[in-house]
Short mmCIF file of C-alpha atoms in Angstrom, two decimals:
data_model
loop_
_atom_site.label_atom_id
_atom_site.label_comp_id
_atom_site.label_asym_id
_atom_site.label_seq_id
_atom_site.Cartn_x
_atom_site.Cartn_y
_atom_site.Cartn_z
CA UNK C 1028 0.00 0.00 0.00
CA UNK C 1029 2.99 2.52 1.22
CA UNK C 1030 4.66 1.80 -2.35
CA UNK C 1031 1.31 2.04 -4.37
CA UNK C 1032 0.78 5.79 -2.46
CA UNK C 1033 4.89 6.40 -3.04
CA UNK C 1034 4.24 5.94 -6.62
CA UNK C 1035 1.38 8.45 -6.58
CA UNK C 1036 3.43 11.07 -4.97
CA UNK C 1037 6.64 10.17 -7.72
CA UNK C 1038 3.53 10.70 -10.33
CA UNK C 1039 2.19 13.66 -8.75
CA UNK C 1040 5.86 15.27 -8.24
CA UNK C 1041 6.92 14.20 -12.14
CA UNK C 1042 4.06 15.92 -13.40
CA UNK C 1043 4.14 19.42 -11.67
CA UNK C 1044 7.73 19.68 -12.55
CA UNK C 1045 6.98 18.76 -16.09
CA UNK C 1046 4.68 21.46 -16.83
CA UNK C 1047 7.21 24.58 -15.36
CA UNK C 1048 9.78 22.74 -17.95
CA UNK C 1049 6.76 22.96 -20.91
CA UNK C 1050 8.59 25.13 -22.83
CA UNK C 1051 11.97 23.31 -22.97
CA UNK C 1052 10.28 20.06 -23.26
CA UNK C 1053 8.19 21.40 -26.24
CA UNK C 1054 11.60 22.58 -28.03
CA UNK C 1055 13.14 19.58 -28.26
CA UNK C 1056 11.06 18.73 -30.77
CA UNK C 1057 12.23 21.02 -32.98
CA UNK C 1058 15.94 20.84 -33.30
CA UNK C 1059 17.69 21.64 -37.13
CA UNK C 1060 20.73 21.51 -38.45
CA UNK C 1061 21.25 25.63 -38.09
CA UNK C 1062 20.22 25.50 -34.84
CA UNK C 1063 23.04 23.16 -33.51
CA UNK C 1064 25.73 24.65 -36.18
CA UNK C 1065 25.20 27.82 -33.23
CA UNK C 1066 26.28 25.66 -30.64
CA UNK C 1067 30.10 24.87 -31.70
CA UNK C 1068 32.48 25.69 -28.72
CA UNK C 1069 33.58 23.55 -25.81
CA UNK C 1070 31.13 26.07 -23.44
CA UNK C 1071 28.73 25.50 -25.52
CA UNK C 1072 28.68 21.89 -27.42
CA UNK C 1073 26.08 20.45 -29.56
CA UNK C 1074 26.35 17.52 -31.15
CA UNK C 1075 24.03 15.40 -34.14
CA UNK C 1076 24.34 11.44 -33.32
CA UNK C 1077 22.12 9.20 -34.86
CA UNK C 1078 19.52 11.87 -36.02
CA UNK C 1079 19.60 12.86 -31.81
CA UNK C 1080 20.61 16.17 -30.71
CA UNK C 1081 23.04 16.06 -27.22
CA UNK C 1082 24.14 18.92 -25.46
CA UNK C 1083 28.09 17.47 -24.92
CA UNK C 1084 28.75 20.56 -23.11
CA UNK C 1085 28.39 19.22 -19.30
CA UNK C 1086 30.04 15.91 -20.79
CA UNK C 1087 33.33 17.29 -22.90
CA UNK C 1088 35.82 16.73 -19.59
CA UNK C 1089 34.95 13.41 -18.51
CA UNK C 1090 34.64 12.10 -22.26
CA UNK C 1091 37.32 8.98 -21.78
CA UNK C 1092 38.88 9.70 -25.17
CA UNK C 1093 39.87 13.11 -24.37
CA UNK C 1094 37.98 16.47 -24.65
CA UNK C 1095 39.23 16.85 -27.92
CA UNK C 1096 37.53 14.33 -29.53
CA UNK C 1097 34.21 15.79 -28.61
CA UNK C 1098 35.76 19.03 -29.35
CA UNK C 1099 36.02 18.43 -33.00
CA UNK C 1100 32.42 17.53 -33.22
CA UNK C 1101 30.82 20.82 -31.71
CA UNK C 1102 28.01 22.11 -34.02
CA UNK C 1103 28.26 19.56 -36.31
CA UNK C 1104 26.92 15.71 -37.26
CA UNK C 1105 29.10 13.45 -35.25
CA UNK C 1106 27.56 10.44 -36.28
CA UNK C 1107 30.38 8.91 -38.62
CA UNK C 1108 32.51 9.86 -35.83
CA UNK C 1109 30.39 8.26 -32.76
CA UNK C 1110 30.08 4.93 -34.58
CA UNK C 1111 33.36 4.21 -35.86
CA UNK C 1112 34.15 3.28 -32.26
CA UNK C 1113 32.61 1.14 -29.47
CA UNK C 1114 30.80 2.16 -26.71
CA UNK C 1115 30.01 0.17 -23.87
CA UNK C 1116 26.27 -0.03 -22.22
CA UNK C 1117 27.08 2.47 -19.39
CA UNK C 1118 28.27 4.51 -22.09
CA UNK C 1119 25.24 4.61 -24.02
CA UNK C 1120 22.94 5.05 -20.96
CA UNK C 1121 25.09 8.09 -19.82
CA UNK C 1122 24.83 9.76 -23.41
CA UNK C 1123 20.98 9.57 -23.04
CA UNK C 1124 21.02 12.01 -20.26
CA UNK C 1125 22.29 14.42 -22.33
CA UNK C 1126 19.35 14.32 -25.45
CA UNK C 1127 17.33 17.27 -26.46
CA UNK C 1128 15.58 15.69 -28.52
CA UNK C 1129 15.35 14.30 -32.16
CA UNK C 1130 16.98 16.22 -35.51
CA UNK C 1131 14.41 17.75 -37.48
CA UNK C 1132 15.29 17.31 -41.18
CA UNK C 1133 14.43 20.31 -42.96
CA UNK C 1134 14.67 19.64 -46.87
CA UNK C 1135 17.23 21.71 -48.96
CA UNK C 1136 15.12 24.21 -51.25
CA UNK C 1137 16.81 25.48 -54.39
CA UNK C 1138 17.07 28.83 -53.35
CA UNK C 1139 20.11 30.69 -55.56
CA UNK C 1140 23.01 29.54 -58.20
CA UNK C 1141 26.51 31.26 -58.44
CA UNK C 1142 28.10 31.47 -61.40
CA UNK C 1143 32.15 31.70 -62.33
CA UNK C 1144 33.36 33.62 -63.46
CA UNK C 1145 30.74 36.53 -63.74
CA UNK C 1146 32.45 38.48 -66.83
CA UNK C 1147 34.73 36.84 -68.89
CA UNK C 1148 36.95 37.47 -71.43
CA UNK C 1149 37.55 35.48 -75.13
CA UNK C 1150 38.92 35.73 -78.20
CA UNK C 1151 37.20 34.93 -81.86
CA UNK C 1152 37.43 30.91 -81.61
CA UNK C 1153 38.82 30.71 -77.81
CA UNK C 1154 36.57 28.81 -74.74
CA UNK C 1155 35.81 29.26 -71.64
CA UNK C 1156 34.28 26.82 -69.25
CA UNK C 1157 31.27 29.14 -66.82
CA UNK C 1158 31.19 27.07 -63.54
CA UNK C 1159 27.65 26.83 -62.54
CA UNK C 1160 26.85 25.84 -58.69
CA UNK C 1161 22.68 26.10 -57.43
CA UNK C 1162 22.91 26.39 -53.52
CA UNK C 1163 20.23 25.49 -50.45
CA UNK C 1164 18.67 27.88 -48.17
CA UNK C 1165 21.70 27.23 -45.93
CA UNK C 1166 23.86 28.42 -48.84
CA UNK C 1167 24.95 24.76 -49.34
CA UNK C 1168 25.03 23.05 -52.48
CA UNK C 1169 21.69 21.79 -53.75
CA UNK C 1170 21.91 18.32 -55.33
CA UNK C 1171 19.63 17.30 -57.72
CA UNK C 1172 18.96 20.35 -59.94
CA UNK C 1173 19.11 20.46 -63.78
CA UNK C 1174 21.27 23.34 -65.25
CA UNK C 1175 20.92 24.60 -68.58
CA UNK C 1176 22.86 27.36 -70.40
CA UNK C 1177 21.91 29.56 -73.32
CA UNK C 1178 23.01 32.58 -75.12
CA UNK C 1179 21.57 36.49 -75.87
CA UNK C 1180 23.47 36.70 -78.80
CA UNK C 1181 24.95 33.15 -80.70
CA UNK C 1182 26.64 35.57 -83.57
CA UNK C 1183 28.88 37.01 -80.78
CA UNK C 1184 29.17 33.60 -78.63
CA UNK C 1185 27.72 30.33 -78.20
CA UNK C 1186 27.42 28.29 -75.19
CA UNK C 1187 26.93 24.45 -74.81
CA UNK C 1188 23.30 23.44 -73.34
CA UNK C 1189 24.43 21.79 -70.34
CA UNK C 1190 28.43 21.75 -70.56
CA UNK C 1191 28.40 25.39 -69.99
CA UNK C 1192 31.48 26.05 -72.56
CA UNK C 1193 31.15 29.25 -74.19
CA UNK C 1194 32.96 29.61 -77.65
CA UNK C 1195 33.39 33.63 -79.01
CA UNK C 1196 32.51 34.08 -82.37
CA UNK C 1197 32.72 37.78 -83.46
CA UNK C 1198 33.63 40.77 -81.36
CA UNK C 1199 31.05 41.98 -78.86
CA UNK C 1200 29.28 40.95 -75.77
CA UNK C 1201 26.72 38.38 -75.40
CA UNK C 1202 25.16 37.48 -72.03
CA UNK C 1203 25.09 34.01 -70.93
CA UNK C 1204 21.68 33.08 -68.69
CA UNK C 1205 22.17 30.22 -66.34
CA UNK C 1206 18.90 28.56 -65.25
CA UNK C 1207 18.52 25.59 -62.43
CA UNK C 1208 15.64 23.82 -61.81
CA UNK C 1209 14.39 21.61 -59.40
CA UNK C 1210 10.59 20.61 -59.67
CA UNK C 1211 8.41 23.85 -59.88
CA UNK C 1212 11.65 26.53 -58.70
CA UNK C 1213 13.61 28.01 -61.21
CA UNK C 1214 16.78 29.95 -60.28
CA UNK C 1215 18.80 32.25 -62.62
CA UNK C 1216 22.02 34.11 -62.98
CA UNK C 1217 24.37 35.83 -65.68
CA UNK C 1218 27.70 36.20 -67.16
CA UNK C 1219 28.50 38.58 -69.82
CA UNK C 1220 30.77 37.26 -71.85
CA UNK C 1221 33.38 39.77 -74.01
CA UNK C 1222 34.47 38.85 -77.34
CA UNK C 1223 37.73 39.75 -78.71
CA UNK C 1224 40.24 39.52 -81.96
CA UNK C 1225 43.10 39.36 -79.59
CA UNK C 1226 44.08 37.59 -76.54
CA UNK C 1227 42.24 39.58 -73.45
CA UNK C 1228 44.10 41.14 -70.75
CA UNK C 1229 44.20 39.49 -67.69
CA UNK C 1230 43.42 41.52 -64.49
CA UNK C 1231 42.80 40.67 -60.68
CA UNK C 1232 39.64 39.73 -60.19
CA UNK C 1233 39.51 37.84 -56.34
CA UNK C 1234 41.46 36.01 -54.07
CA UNK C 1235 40.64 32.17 -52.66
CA UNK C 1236 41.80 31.20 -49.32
CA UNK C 1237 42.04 27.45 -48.61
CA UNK C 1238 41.16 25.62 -46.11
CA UNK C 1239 37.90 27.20 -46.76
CA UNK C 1240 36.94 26.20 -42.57
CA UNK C 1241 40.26 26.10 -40.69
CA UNK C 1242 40.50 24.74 -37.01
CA UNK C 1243 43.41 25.13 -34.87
CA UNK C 1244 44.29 24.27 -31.40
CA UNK C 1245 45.50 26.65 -28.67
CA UNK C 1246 48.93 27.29 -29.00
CA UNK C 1247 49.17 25.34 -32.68
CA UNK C 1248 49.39 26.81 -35.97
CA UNK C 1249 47.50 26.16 -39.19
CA UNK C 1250 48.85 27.75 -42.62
CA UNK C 1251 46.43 29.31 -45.06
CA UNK C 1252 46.90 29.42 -48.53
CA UNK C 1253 45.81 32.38 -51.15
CA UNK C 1254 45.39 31.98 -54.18
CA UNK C 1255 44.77 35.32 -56.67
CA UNK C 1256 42.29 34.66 -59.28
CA UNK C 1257 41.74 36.68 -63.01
CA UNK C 1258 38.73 37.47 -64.61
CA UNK C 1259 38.59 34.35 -66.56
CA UNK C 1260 38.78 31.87 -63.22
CA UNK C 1261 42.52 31.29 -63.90
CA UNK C 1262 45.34 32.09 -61.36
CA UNK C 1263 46.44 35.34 -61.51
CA UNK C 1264 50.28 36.25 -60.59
CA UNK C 1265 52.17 39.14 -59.42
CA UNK C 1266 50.23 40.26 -56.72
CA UNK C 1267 51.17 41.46 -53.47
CA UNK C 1268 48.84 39.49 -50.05
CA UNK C 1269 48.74 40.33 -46.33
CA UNK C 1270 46.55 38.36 -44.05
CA UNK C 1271 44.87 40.39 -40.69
CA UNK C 1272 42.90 39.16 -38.11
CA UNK C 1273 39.79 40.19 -37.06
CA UNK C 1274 40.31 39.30 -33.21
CA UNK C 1275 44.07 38.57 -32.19
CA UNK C 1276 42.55 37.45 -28.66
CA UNK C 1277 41.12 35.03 -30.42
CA UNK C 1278 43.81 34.01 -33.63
CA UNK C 1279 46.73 35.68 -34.89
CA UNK C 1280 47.89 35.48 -38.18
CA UNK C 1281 51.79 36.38 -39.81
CA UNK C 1282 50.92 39.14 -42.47
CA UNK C 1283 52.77 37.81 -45.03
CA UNK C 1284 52.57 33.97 -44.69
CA UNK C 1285 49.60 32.94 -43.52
CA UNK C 1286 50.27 31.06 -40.37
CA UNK C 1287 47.41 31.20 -38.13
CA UNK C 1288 48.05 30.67 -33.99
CA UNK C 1289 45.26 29.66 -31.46
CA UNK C 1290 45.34 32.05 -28.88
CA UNK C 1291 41.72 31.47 -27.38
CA UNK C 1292 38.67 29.49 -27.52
CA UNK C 1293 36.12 30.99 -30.23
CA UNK C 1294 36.10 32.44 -33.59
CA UNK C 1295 38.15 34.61 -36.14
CA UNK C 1296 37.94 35.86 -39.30
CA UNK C 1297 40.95 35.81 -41.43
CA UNK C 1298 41.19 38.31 -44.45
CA UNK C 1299 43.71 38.18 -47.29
CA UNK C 1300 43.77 41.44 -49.03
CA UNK C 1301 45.74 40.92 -52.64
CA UNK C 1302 46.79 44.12 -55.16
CA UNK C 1303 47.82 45.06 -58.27
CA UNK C 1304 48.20 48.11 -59.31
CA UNK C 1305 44.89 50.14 -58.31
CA UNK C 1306 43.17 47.05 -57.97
CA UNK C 1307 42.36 45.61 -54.54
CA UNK C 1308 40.29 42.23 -53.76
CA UNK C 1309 39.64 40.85 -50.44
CA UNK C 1310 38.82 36.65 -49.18
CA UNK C 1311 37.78 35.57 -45.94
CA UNK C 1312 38.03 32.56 -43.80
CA UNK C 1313 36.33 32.08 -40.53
CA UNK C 1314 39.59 30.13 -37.99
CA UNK C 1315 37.79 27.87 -35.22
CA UNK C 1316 39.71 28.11 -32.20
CA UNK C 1317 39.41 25.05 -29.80
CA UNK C 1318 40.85 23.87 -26.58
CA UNK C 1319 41.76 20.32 -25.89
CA UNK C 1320 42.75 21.06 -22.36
CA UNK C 1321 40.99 19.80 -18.95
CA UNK C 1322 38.58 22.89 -17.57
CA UNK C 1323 36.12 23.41 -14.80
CA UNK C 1324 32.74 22.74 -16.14
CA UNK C 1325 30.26 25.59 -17.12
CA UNK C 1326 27.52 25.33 -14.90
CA UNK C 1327 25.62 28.54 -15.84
CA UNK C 1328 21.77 28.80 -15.83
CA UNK C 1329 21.22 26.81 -19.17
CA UNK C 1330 19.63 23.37 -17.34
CA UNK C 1331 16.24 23.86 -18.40
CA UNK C 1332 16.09 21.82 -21.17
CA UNK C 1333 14.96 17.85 -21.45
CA UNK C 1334 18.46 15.75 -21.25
CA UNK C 1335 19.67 18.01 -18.29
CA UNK C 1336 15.93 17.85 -16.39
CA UNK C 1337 15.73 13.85 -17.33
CA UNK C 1338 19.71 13.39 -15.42
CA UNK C 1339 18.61 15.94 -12.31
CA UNK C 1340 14.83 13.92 -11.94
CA UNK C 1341 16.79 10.86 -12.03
CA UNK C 1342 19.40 11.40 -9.39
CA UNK C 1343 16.63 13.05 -7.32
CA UNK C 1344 14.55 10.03 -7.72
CA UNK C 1345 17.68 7.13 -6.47
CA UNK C 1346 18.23 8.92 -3.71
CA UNK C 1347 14.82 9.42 -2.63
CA UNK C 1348 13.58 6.90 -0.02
CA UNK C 1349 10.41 5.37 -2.28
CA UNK C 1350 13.04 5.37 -4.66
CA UNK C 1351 15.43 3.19 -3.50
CA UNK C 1352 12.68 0.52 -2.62
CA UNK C 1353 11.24 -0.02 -5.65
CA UNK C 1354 13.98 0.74 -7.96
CA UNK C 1355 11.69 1.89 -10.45
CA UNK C 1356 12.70 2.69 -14.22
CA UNK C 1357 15.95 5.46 -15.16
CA UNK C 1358 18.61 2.10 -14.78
CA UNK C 1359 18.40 1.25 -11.77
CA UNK C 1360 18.18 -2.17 -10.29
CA UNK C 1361 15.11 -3.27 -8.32
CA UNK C 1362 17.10 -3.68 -5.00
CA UNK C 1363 14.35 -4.35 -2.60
CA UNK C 1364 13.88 -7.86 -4.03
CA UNK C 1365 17.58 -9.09 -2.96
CA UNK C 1366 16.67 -8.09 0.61
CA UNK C 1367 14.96 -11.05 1.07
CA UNK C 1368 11.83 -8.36 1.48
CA UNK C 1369 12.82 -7.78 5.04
CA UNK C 1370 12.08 -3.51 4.55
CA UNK C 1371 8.40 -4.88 2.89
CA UNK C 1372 7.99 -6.68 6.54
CA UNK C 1373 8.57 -4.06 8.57
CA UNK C 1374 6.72 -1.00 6.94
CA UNK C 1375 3.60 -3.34 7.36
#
């Protein structure tokens, strides 16, 4: 009878807390991809498994394989990475304590296309290749889409269908339309081409900095590359590039080479400015910053959501007194049955 009325009052207790966590509860229903690309430091870890989303924050330090390995994962899908290893049972259990809830798979909408390069330059009987790319809504690429190519003017220059190779054939300018489709959405975009008797003049048109999404450690170093680029897409030599920091808190980076140092957990943007001349074009390249070392955790005021409320009613519930009797549910063992019911005796 006691444990029937000690259930009541675990009911009774479960559901008042549940409704002053509503709100939290209700958003974990409606986790995205964007929404846990926010959440990519080690104070502030979110992690795709399995289609699950886990805060890792709380759990970075005590990860067995080292903080860095969890690290690497922040704001991103670490499923490829969680099951290339095994985990043992107690492993598994402990992860569930830290689930907000299921990923919500938005589908990628065709949403824009880029085009490169934008204006190029050929002679009479000379190609160039236009590099068409449709993107998502999350400025990804969108896979799937049909691309088609055509020309304002074929006198001046032709363009293949679907190859995108445009050919000049007199002097002039023609403008190239680029359409993708994907069921009833139709993007479009432009390059006017320039037609000439004799070889164009190449000028400097941008710069590319690879990696395109650096991560360093504190302390380490990670080199960037630029590359100068001409109107045409081609490399482009002869120009002078410095690299500067946004935030040297944060990441420094050697003016004229590159390097990149971790100074501090967060986020930098890198510019390489390149010139020639009067001409002046600018890249960027957002450095990760991460640290791999032991720290104190972060126990701010961010518990109120489901995996941190599940852990807290769970501890609160083994150490209650009803609890411990009847060992009920959240992994714990039904103790009061290897006491040869000798507590059952004497609460009657």
């Amino acid at each position: 009878m006691k444990i029937l009325k000690s259930i009541g009052l675990m009911s009774l207790i479960f559901t008042t807390v549940l409704i002053g966590f509503g709100s939290s509860i209700a958003q974990a229903a409606t986790y995205t991809v964007a929404d846990v690309a926010a959440h990519n430091t080690s104070t502030d870890c979110w992690v795709i498994i399995n289609n699950n989303v886990y805060d890792l924050t709380d759990f970075i330090t005590s990860h067995s394989g080292g903080a860095s390995v969890i690290d690497a994962q922040c704001g991103k899908n670490g499923t490829a990475s969680f099951n290339s290893g095994p985990h043992s049972a107690s492993a598994l259990s402990a992860l569930s304590s830290y689930l907000l809830g299921p990923l919500t798979v938005v589908s990628p909408i065709l949403t824009s296309l880029t085009v490169i390069p934008t204006a190029p330059t050929v002679i009479i009987g000379g190609t160039i290749h236009l590099n068409a790319t449709p993107k998502n809504q999350n400025g990804g690429a969108f896979i799937g889409a049909t691309t088609t190519f055509s020309s304002s003017n074929t006198a001046i220059a032709t363009v293949g269908n679907t190859s995108g190779i445009v050919t000049g054939v007199a002097i002039g300018t023609a403008t190239i339309t680029v359409s993708s489709t994907s069921g009833n959405i139709t993007v479009t975009k432009t390059s006017i081409v320039t037609v000439t008797d004799v070889a164009p003049t190449l000028v400097l048109d941008s710069v590319k900095i690879t990696p395109a999404s650096p991560s360093v450690q504190i302390g380490k170093t990670v080199q960037l590359t630029a590359k100068d680029k001409n109107q045409n897409g081609g490399n482009f030599t002869g120009a002078d590039t410095t690299f500067h920091s946004s935030d040297t808190g944060i990441a420094t980076v050697d003016s004229s080479t590159g390097k990149v140092t971790g100074v501090a957990v967060g986020n930098a943007t890198i510019t390489a400015t390149s010139t020639y001349g009067s001409k002046e074009v600018k890249g960027t390249v957002i450095v990760k910053v991460v640290d791999t070392t032991i720290k104190t955790i972060n126990t701010d005021n961010n518990g109120k959501h489901l995996g941190q409320f599940k852990n807290w009613f769970r501890n609160w519930f083994k150490n209650h007194h009803f609890g411990k009797r009847i060992g009920f549910g959240f992994g714990e063992k039904n103790n009061h049955q290897n006491n040869n019911n000798d507590n059952e005796g004497n609460d009657n």
